[in-house]
Short mmCIF file of C-alpha atoms in Angstrom, two decimals:
data_model
loop_
_atom_site.label_atom_id
_atom_site.label_comp_id
_atom_site.label_asym_id
_atom_site.label_seq_id
_atom_site.Cartn_x
_atom_site.Cartn_y
_atom_site.Cartn_z
CA MET G 1 12.18 -34.52 42.97
CA SER G 2 13.28 -33.51 39.70
CA GLU G 3 12.07 -29.79 38.11
CA ARG G 4 10.49 -32.20 35.28
CA GLU G 5 7.91 -33.58 37.95
CA HIS G 6 6.32 -30.29 37.96
CA SER G 7 4.07 -31.82 35.68
CA ARG G 8 0.33 -32.23 35.93
CA ARG G 9 -0.76 -34.23 32.95
CA THR G 10 1.30 -37.70 34.16
CA PHE G 11 -1.63 -38.64 36.33
CA LEU G 12 -4.23 -38.35 33.61
CA ARG G 13 -2.84 -40.59 30.34
CA GLY G 14 -5.55 -42.71 28.89
CA ALA G 15 -8.68 -43.87 29.53
CA GLY G 16 -8.21 -42.58 33.54
CA ALA G 17 -8.25 -38.99 32.33
CA VAL G 18 -11.57 -37.91 33.85
CA GLY G 19 -6.75 -32.04 34.62
CA MET G 20 4.32 -5.89 52.73
CA GLY G 21 4.47 -6.77 55.70
CA ALA G 22 4.17 -9.77 57.42
CA ALA G 23 0.91 -8.57 58.37
CA ALA G 24 -0.52 -11.54 57.27
CA TRP G 25 -3.47 -10.39 54.17
CA ALA G 26 -6.89 -11.38 55.91
CA GLY G 27 -9.14 -9.56 53.82
CA ALA G 28 -10.62 -6.17 53.48
CA GLY G 29 -12.75 -6.31 56.79
CA ASN G 30 -9.76 -7.35 58.96
CA LEU G 31 -7.48 -4.81 57.56
CA SER G 32 -9.89 -2.32 58.14
CA ALA G 33 -10.21 -3.45 61.72
CA ALA G 34 -6.94 -3.87 62.38
CA ASN G 35 -6.18 -0.12 61.06
CA ALA G 36 -9.19 1.47 63.10
CA GLY G 37 -8.22 4.39 65.32
CA THR G 38 -5.45 5.02 63.01
CA THR G 39 -4.34 8.92 62.08
CA GLY G 40 -2.49 10.93 59.57
CA ALA G 41 0.23 8.91 57.13
CA ASP G 42 -0.69 5.75 58.72
CA ALA G 43 -4.58 5.95 58.16
CA THR G 44 -3.67 7.24 54.45
CA ALA G 45 -2.10 3.92 53.98
CA ALA G 46 -4.63 1.76 55.72
CA SER G 47 -7.02 3.56 53.07
CA ALA G 48 -5.03 2.88 50.46
CA GLN G 49 -4.67 -0.55 51.21
CA THR G 50 -8.91 -1.09 51.46
CA ASP G 51 -9.05 1.02 48.27
CA ALA G 52 -6.86 -1.67 46.48
CA ALA G 53 -8.82 -4.59 47.63
CA ALA G 54 -12.09 -3.16 46.38
CA ALA G 55 -11.01 -2.39 43.17
CA ALA G 56 -8.65 -5.62 42.74
CA PRO G 57 -10.24 -8.06 40.20
CA GLY G 58 -12.28 -10.83 41.08
CA VAL G 59 -12.01 -14.59 39.55
CA LYS G 60 -15.99 -14.70 39.35
CA GLY G 61 -16.86 -14.03 35.83
CA LYS G 62 -13.45 -13.81 34.59
CA VAL G 63 -11.16 -16.45 32.62
CA TYR G 64 -7.51 -16.88 33.89
CA ALA G 65 -4.64 -18.66 32.52
CA GLY G 66 -2.34 -21.01 34.04
CA TYR G 67 1.05 -19.47 34.12
CA GLN G 68 4.26 -21.50 34.47
CA GLY G 69 7.05 -19.21 34.34
CA TRP G 70 9.33 -22.20 34.92
CA PHE G 71 11.72 -21.69 31.70
CA ALA G 72 15.38 -20.48 31.86
CA ALA G 73 18.34 -20.33 30.13
CA ALA G 74 22.18 -20.68 30.39
CA GLY G 75 23.53 -17.07 30.60
CA ASP G 76 19.93 -15.38 31.83
CA GLY G 77 21.51 -14.21 34.98
CA SER G 78 18.77 -16.23 37.12
CA PRO G 79 19.76 -18.28 40.51
CA ILE G 80 19.64 -21.43 38.21
CA ASN G 81 21.37 -19.88 35.51
CA SER G 82 20.99 -23.60 33.60
CA TRP G 83 18.56 -25.01 30.64
CA THR G 84 15.44 -25.56 32.46
CA HIS G 85 11.95 -27.15 31.21
CA TRP G 86 13.55 -26.92 27.78
CA ALA G 87 16.06 -29.57 27.99
CA SER G 88 18.48 -30.70 30.75
CA GLY G 89 21.42 -28.97 29.44
CA THR G 90 21.61 -27.28 26.05
CA PRO G 91 18.40 -27.67 24.06
CA ALA G 92 19.88 -29.64 20.54
CA PRO G 93 18.70 -32.50 18.58
CA GLY G 94 17.24 -35.43 20.89
CA ASN G 95 17.72 -33.35 23.81
CA GLN G 96 14.93 -31.48 24.08
CA THR G 97 11.73 -32.06 27.00
CA PHE G 98 8.97 -29.26 24.94
CA GLU G 99 6.85 -29.99 22.41
CA LEU G 100 5.91 -26.82 20.59
CA TYR G 101 8.34 -24.41 19.52
CA PRO G 102 7.32 -20.61 20.36
CA ASP G 103 7.26 -18.19 17.52
CA ILE G 104 10.63 -16.37 18.66
CA SER G 105 9.78 -13.62 16.05
CA LEU G 106 7.39 -11.90 18.71
CA TYR G 107 9.75 -12.44 21.68
CA PRO G 108 12.13 -9.42 23.05
CA ALA G 109 15.73 -9.94 21.76
CA ALA G 110 17.21 -9.69 25.37
CA GLY G 111 15.29 -12.65 26.87
CA LEU G 112 16.33 -14.88 23.97
CA TYR G 113 19.44 -17.28 24.02
CA GLN G 114 20.99 -19.67 21.35
CA THR G 115 20.13 -23.38 21.25
CA GLY G 116 22.39 -26.23 19.74
CA TYR G 117 19.60 -26.68 17.01
CA ALA G 118 20.27 -25.91 13.07
CA ASN G 119 18.71 -22.28 12.04
CA LEU G 120 14.87 -22.32 11.79
CA GLY G 121 13.42 -23.08 8.37
CA ASN G 122 13.53 -19.33 7.62
CA GLY G 123 17.05 -19.17 8.12
CA GLN G 124 17.04 -17.61 11.78
CA PRO G 125 19.02 -18.95 15.00
CA ALA G 126 16.88 -21.42 16.76
CA LYS G 127 16.99 -19.61 20.10
CA LEU G 128 14.45 -20.27 23.06
CA PHE G 129 13.28 -17.53 25.66
CA SER G 130 14.00 -17.33 29.30
CA SER G 131 11.21 -16.82 31.92
CA TYR G 132 13.37 -14.66 33.82
CA SER G 133 13.80 -12.13 31.54
CA THR G 134 11.50 -9.25 32.87
CA ALA G 135 10.94 -8.27 29.18
CA VAL G 136 9.40 -11.89 28.57
CA VAL G 137 7.26 -11.99 31.38
CA ASP G 138 6.45 -8.15 30.66
CA GLN G 139 5.80 -8.98 27.05
CA HIS G 140 3.20 -11.96 28.14
CA PHE G 141 0.83 -9.75 30.31
CA LYS G 142 1.25 -7.56 27.26
CA TRP G 143 -0.69 -9.98 25.34
CA MET G 144 -3.27 -11.30 27.87
CA GLN G 145 -4.23 -7.45 27.91
CA GLN G 146 -3.82 -7.02 24.08
CA TYR G 147 -6.10 -10.39 23.59
CA GLY G 148 -8.50 -9.93 26.30
CA ILE G 149 -7.57 -12.56 28.89
CA ASP G 150 -8.32 -11.22 32.60
CA GLY G 151 -4.94 -12.38 34.33
CA ALA G 152 -3.03 -15.16 35.14
CA ALA G 153 -2.86 -18.06 38.02
CA LEU G 154 0.67 -18.30 39.22
CA GLN G 155 2.30 -21.49 39.42
CA ARG G 156 3.80 -22.10 42.96
CA PHE G 157 5.37 -25.61 43.23
CA GLY G 158 5.52 -27.94 46.13
CA SER G 159 9.19 -28.90 45.06
CA ASP G 160 10.03 -25.23 44.93
CA ILE G 161 8.98 -23.93 48.02
CA ALA G 162 10.02 -26.61 49.73
CA ALA G 163 13.49 -25.67 48.54
CA THR G 164 13.57 -22.71 51.12
CA GLY G 165 17.22 -21.09 50.72
CA GLN G 166 18.29 -22.67 47.20
CA PRO G 167 18.49 -21.27 43.40
CA ARG G 168 14.99 -22.39 42.63
CA PHE G 169 12.87 -21.34 45.31
CA LYS G 170 14.88 -17.42 44.96
CA GLN G 171 13.90 -18.01 40.99
CA ARG G 172 10.25 -18.43 41.72
CA ASN G 173 9.80 -15.78 43.95
CA ASP G 174 11.82 -13.59 41.75
CA ILE G 175 9.80 -14.26 38.57
CA GLN G 176 6.58 -13.87 40.54
CA SER G 177 7.42 -10.60 41.80
CA LYS G 178 8.13 -9.67 38.09
CA ALA G 179 4.79 -11.02 37.17
CA ARG G 180 3.15 -9.02 39.69
CA ASP G 181 4.54 -5.66 38.38
CA ALA G 182 3.50 -6.78 35.03
CA ALA G 183 0.06 -7.42 35.94
CA GLN G 184 -0.16 -3.97 37.71
CA LYS G 185 1.24 -2.49 34.40
CA TYR G 186 -1.10 -4.04 32.27
CA GLY G 187 -4.42 -4.14 34.66
CA ARG G 188 -4.58 -7.93 34.13
CA GLY G 189 -5.31 -9.68 37.48
CA PHE G 190 -3.54 -12.40 39.21
CA TYR G 191 -3.34 -14.82 42.04
CA ILE G 192 -1.37 -17.65 43.56
CA GLU G 193 -1.76 -20.86 42.52
CA TYR G 194 0.02 -23.53 44.64
CA ASP G 195 0.86 -26.86 43.16
CA ILE G 196 1.30 -29.40 45.79
CA SER G 197 3.37 -31.74 43.32
CA GLY G 198 6.93 -32.46 45.32
CA LEU G 199 5.40 -32.14 48.42
CA THR G 200 4.64 -35.20 51.14
CA ASP G 201 1.86 -36.18 53.38
CA ALA G 202 3.95 -34.92 56.30
CA ASN G 203 5.02 -31.52 55.05
CA LEU G 204 1.92 -30.23 52.95
CA VAL G 205 0.29 -28.36 55.59
CA SER G 206 3.03 -26.69 57.27
CA THR G 207 5.39 -26.21 54.18
CA ILE G 208 1.93 -24.53 52.22
CA GLN G 209 1.10 -22.59 55.27
CA ASN G 210 4.92 -21.14 55.98
CA ASP G 211 5.06 -19.90 52.32
CA TRP G 212 2.15 -18.10 52.59
CA THR G 213 3.02 -16.35 55.75
CA ASN G 214 6.26 -15.67 55.26
CA THR G 215 6.43 -15.25 51.28
CA ILE G 216 3.41 -14.38 49.56
CA THR G 217 2.01 -12.51 52.42
CA GLY G 218 5.44 -11.57 54.11
CA SER G 219 8.46 -10.62 52.32
CA LEU G 220 6.95 -10.48 48.44
CA GLY G 221 3.89 -9.12 49.71
CA LEU G 222 2.30 -10.25 46.58
CA THR G 223 -1.54 -9.99 48.05
CA ASN G 224 -0.60 -6.53 48.66
CA SER G 225 -1.00 -5.54 45.09
CA ALA G 226 -4.06 -3.64 43.63
CA SER G 227 -3.83 -6.48 40.91
CA TYR G 228 -3.88 -9.17 42.85
CA ALA G 229 -7.55 -11.34 42.71
CA ARG G 230 -9.38 -10.60 45.58
CA GLU G 231 -13.31 -12.23 45.97
CA GLY G 232 -15.39 -10.26 47.96
CA GLY G 233 -12.55 -8.44 49.18
CA LYS G 234 -10.58 -11.59 50.15
CA PRO G 235 -7.32 -12.42 48.50
CA VAL G 236 -7.92 -15.77 45.95
CA VAL G 237 -5.49 -19.12 46.63
CA GLU G 238 -6.17 -22.12 44.51
CA LEU G 239 -4.86 -25.13 45.88
CA TRP G 240 -3.96 -27.47 42.87
CA GLY G 241 -4.07 -31.48 43.20
CA ILE G 242 -6.50 -31.84 46.09
CA GLY G 243 -8.11 -35.42 45.82
CA VAL G 244 -5.74 -36.05 43.06
CA LEU G 245 -4.10 -39.85 43.21
CA ASN G 246 -0.61 -39.73 43.57
CA ARG G 247 -0.57 -36.35 45.04
CA PRO G 248 -0.02 -35.62 48.91
CA GLY G 249 -2.86 -34.90 51.06
CA THR G 250 -5.07 -36.64 53.27
CA ALA G 251 -8.61 -35.72 53.61
CA ALA G 252 -8.01 -34.26 57.15
CA SER G 253 -4.79 -32.62 56.22
CA SER G 254 -6.49 -31.13 53.09
CA LEU G 255 -9.71 -29.61 54.85
CA GLN G 256 -7.13 -28.47 57.84
CA LEU G 257 -4.93 -26.41 54.74
CA ILE G 258 -8.43 -25.17 53.39
CA ASN G 259 -9.90 -24.36 56.75
CA TRP G 260 -6.50 -22.16 57.45
CA PHE G 261 -6.61 -20.23 54.61
CA LYS G 262 -10.44 -19.27 55.09
CA SER G 263 -9.44 -18.53 58.67
CA LYS G 264 -6.91 -16.19 57.11
CA GLY G 265 -9.93 -14.52 55.21
CA CYS G 266 -9.03 -16.43 51.98
CA TYR G 267 -11.22 -17.51 49.25
CA VAL G 268 -10.03 -20.79 48.17
CA ILE G 269 -10.17 -22.68 44.58
CA GLY G 270 -9.16 -26.23 44.69
CA GLY G 271 -7.76 -27.98 41.69
CA VAL G 272 -9.32 -31.48 42.13
CA PRO G 273 -9.94 -34.46 39.69
CA ARG G 274 -12.19 -34.27 36.77
CA GLY G 275 -14.18 -36.74 38.33
CA TRP G 276 -14.68 -35.14 41.85
CA ARG G 277 -18.41 -35.61 42.26
CA THR G 278 -18.06 -39.63 42.19
CA ASP G 279 -14.21 -40.13 43.13
CA TYR G 280 -13.93 -41.70 39.64
CA ASN G 281 -10.10 -41.25 39.19
CA GLY G 282 -9.45 -39.59 42.40
CA LYS G 283 -8.94 -40.29 45.88
CA PRO G 284 -12.01 -41.47 47.73
CA GLY G 285 -13.51 -40.12 50.80
CA PHE G 286 -13.21 -36.27 49.89
CA ALA G 287 -16.42 -35.09 49.35
CA SER G 288 -16.30 -32.85 53.15
CA VAL G 289 -12.57 -31.57 51.38
CA TYR G 290 -14.28 -30.37 48.25
CA ALA G 291 -18.08 -28.98 49.89
CA ALA G 292 -15.36 -26.65 51.90
CA LEU G 293 -13.91 -25.12 48.87
CA ASN G 294 -15.26 -21.70 47.92
CA MET G 295 -14.53 -22.63 44.29
CA VAL G 296 -14.08 -25.87 42.36
CA SER G 297 -11.80 -26.29 39.38
CA PRO G 298 -11.92 -29.73 37.86
CA TRP G 299 -8.74 -30.74 35.81
CA ASN G 300 -9.85 -31.42 32.78
CA VAL G 301 -6.39 -31.72 30.43
CA GLY G 302 -5.86 -34.99 29.09
CA ASN G 303 -9.29 -35.59 27.87
CA GLY G 304 -9.82 -35.81 24.66
CA VAL G 305 -13.32 -35.28 24.22
CA VAL G 306 -15.79 -32.37 24.88
CA ASP G 307 -18.51 -33.52 27.66
CA GLN G 308 -21.18 -31.26 27.86
CA GLN G 309 -23.22 -32.91 30.40
CA LEU G 310 -20.36 -33.16 32.58
CA PHE G 311 -20.20 -29.43 32.80
CA ILE G 312 -23.60 -28.77 33.36
CA ASP G 313 -23.77 -31.35 36.55
CA ASP G 314 -20.69 -30.22 38.02
CA MET G 315 -22.32 -26.79 37.91
CA ALA G 316 -25.44 -27.74 39.30
CA LYS G 317 -23.92 -30.04 41.83
CA LEU G 318 -21.97 -26.46 43.21
CA ARG G 319 -24.77 -24.50 42.79
CA ALA G 320 -27.02 -26.30 44.98
CA ASN G 321 -24.04 -26.41 47.46
CA GLY G 322 -23.42 -22.37 46.87
CA GLN G 323 -19.97 -22.73 45.65
CA ASP G 324 -18.43 -21.80 42.14
CA TYR G 325 -17.40 -22.85 39.81
CA GLN G 326 -14.17 -22.61 37.33
CA PRO G 327 -14.20 -25.41 34.54
CA VAL G 328 -10.67 -26.01 32.81
CA ILE G 329 -10.01 -25.46 29.30
CA TYR G 330 -6.90 -26.49 27.25
CA PRO G 331 -5.93 -26.45 23.27
CA GLY G 332 -4.27 -29.85 22.54
CA PHE G 333 -1.89 -31.64 23.98
CA ALA G 334 1.37 -33.66 23.42
CA TRP G 335 4.65 -34.87 24.85
CA SER G 336 6.69 -36.89 22.48
CA ASN G 337 9.62 -34.98 22.48
CA TRP G 338 9.86 -35.34 26.38
CA LYS G 339 8.05 -38.91 26.53
CA PRO G 340 9.77 -40.48 23.16
CA GLY G 341 7.20 -43.33 21.63
CA SER G 342 4.23 -40.93 22.87
CA PRO G 343 1.84 -39.94 19.83
CA LYS G 344 2.98 -36.90 17.89
CA ASN G 345 -0.18 -34.68 18.18
CA GLU G 346 -1.48 -36.74 20.74
CA ILE G 347 -4.82 -34.78 21.22
CA PRO G 348 -5.07 -32.78 18.45
CA ARG G 349 -6.02 -29.01 18.37
CA LYS G 350 -8.41 -29.05 15.62
CA THR G 351 -7.48 -25.80 14.14
CA GLY G 352 -8.70 -24.42 17.51
CA ASN G 353 -12.45 -26.14 17.43
CA PHE G 354 -11.37 -28.72 20.35
CA MET G 355 -10.69 -25.39 22.65
CA TRP G 356 -13.63 -23.31 21.53
CA GLN G 357 -16.31 -26.70 21.86
CA GLN G 358 -14.90 -26.88 25.42
CA ALA G 359 -16.05 -22.80 25.83
CA VAL G 360 -18.85 -23.48 24.30
CA ALA G 361 -19.67 -26.18 27.02
CA VAL G 362 -18.34 -23.96 29.88
CA ALA G 363 -20.95 -20.87 28.88
CA ARG G 364 -23.82 -23.25 28.30
CA SER G 365 -23.40 -24.55 31.51
CA GLY G 366 -24.37 -21.15 33.50
CA THR G 367 -21.30 -20.49 34.86
CA LYS G 368 -19.07 -17.27 33.48
CA SER G 369 -16.06 -18.25 34.83
CA ALA G 370 -12.90 -20.67 33.66
CA PHE G 371 -9.43 -21.60 33.71
CA ILE G 372 -7.19 -22.05 30.47
CA ALA G 373 -4.53 -24.67 30.59
CA MET G 374 -2.06 -23.06 30.12
CA PHE G 375 -0.86 -19.43 28.74
CA ASP G 376 3.17 -21.07 28.60
CA GLU G 377 2.81 -24.51 28.92
CA TYR G 378 5.31 -25.20 25.60
CA ASP G 379 6.40 -28.55 27.46
CA GLU G 380 2.91 -30.23 26.94
CA ALA G 381 1.76 -28.08 24.10
CA THR G 382 -0.99 -26.63 25.57
CA ALA G 383 0.74 -23.12 25.38
CA ILE G 384 -2.19 -20.66 23.74
CA ALA G 385 0.95 -18.20 23.75
CA PRO G 386 2.81 -17.99 20.19
CA ALA G 387 4.11 -20.68 18.54
CA ALA G 388 5.52 -22.19 15.34
CA THR G 389 2.69 -21.90 12.33
CA ASP G 390 4.84 -24.49 10.38
CA LYS G 391 8.39 -25.53 9.40
CA SER G 392 9.48 -22.33 9.02
CA GLN G 393 9.59 -21.64 12.55
CA ILE G 394 11.29 -24.64 14.08
CA PRO G 395 14.53 -26.06 13.37
CA THR G 396 15.31 -27.77 10.17
CA ASN G 397 16.89 -31.03 12.58
CA GLN G 398 14.39 -31.72 15.08
CA TYR G 399 10.88 -32.23 15.03
CA PHE G 400 8.21 -30.17 16.93
CA LEU G 401 4.95 -29.76 16.93
CA THR G 402 3.61 -26.68 14.51
CA LEU G 403 0.28 -25.02 14.31
CA ASP G 404 -0.68 -26.32 11.16
CA ALA G 405 -0.57 -29.71 12.14
CA ASP G 406 -4.31 -30.23 11.56
CA GLY G 407 -3.83 -29.30 7.58
CA THR G 408 -4.71 -25.11 8.61
CA LYS G 409 -2.78 -22.21 8.25
CA VAL G 410 -2.98 -20.04 11.31
CA SER G 411 -1.51 -17.32 12.62
CA SER G 412 0.93 -17.61 15.73
CA ASN G 413 -1.21 -15.52 17.65
CA TYR G 414 -4.32 -17.46 16.70
CA TYR G 415 -5.14 -19.01 20.39
CA LEU G 416 -4.31 -15.84 21.94
CA ARG G 417 -7.52 -14.30 19.75
CA LEU G 418 -9.18 -17.26 20.21
CA ALA G 419 -8.49 -17.39 24.11
CA GLY G 420 -9.97 -13.52 23.73
CA ALA G 421 -13.16 -14.48 22.18
CA ALA G 422 -13.72 -17.15 24.39
CA THR G 423 -13.47 -15.20 27.65
CA LYS G 424 -16.57 -12.48 26.35
CA MET G 425 -18.29 -15.92 25.29
CA ILE G 426 -17.51 -16.98 28.92
CA ASN G 427 -18.50 -14.01 30.59
CA GLY G 428 -21.83 -13.35 28.63
CA SER G 429 -20.59 -10.28 26.90
CA ALA G 430 -20.89 -12.29 23.52
CA PRO G 431 -23.13 -14.59 22.33
CA ILE G 432 -22.34 -18.55 22.52
CA SER G 433 -21.80 -19.45 18.97
CA THR G 434 -20.95 -22.87 18.27
CA THR G 435 -18.88 -21.82 15.19
CA ILE G 436 -15.46 -20.02 15.62
CA PRO G 437 -16.05 -16.27 15.63
CA ILE G 438 -12.15 -15.09 14.28
CA PRO G 439 -10.31 -15.79 11.32
CA PRO G 440 -7.68 -18.50 11.23
CA VAL G 441 -4.91 -15.79 10.07
CA GLY G 442 -5.16 -12.05 11.90
#
């Protein structure tokens, strides 16, 4: 399984687009029971963990952004220690697998690495960041705090967790530990989102169960963090790819995995096909699987229109079932540098209006929750993190999408500001506005 096959977008093209201790954490209730009768230091520690669970951020009424954390560079000191996701080998003209160039002027210099491109249009060296840099991860979560994004869903890929003992497994663990530290520092929430890509029908259940038990609640102890998202005292976990075509899992094994997490006291989100209610563009016979989820998050990336009725109908179905709804919104999409022959600016951002109208539709549906795809997905140009505004911020000898592609100049932080404004509208702290309430440059 190649690193590039992490992509979710591959199944949603064109007309088909309709995405501390191993004391295995089992929720605040079980924690209290497990520590009943303890005294002294043990009682103090148990009380502190219970208080952390009570104070932890939830997902209902919140807007989280997907966090890939998958970029690496030769010389970054990471377990992989090679260029990853930017390119296979040193990024250079004709050798790149990403579409949107970051605004590197806003990234910490210690986390930037020289590429093989000519200088940027402004004369600065063409560098790129590594997600392994603690300073880069810190900066990402600082931006979340600064612009009012509630937190991050930490993507954990099947192909990584199946590679236990290998560099990519350690890389993923290290980055997610750094993300935990940054979330705590900046008061953001986070939770683990398993992307089941890279697993098989045979190893889906066992691999994820082992990873959650041995690594997430075991060696990394992520759920012990006061910033780990909990809903009703239950740690949140997402399973992305449930019912999705060309992803692993039968209805029986998917239901087994969901029920296993619930038996561990977890609140389970399912990343499901956009057509989940009708089995359109998804596996048939998964109705009972979707009904077992605590929250449903239909994948919307690749859908180039804003369908208000879809959001309303999804919400009505879930409300009737007593389930929660986390619709997906995203700024735009393109991958011509990775997939030659694909259109440039394939799903235009429309100077933010495309994502904003999705946010309006979400707010009108009645839910107060949403998922932004993605925070740092420069590969497929869905990133809301700062990006090149114009040709002055990209190499002079290679095409990259820039934020002025639709004819209006915007500042490189525009989509962070837009996400913050969308968060307020979706959670109800600001009124619904059909027009974007922030200036293009600011």
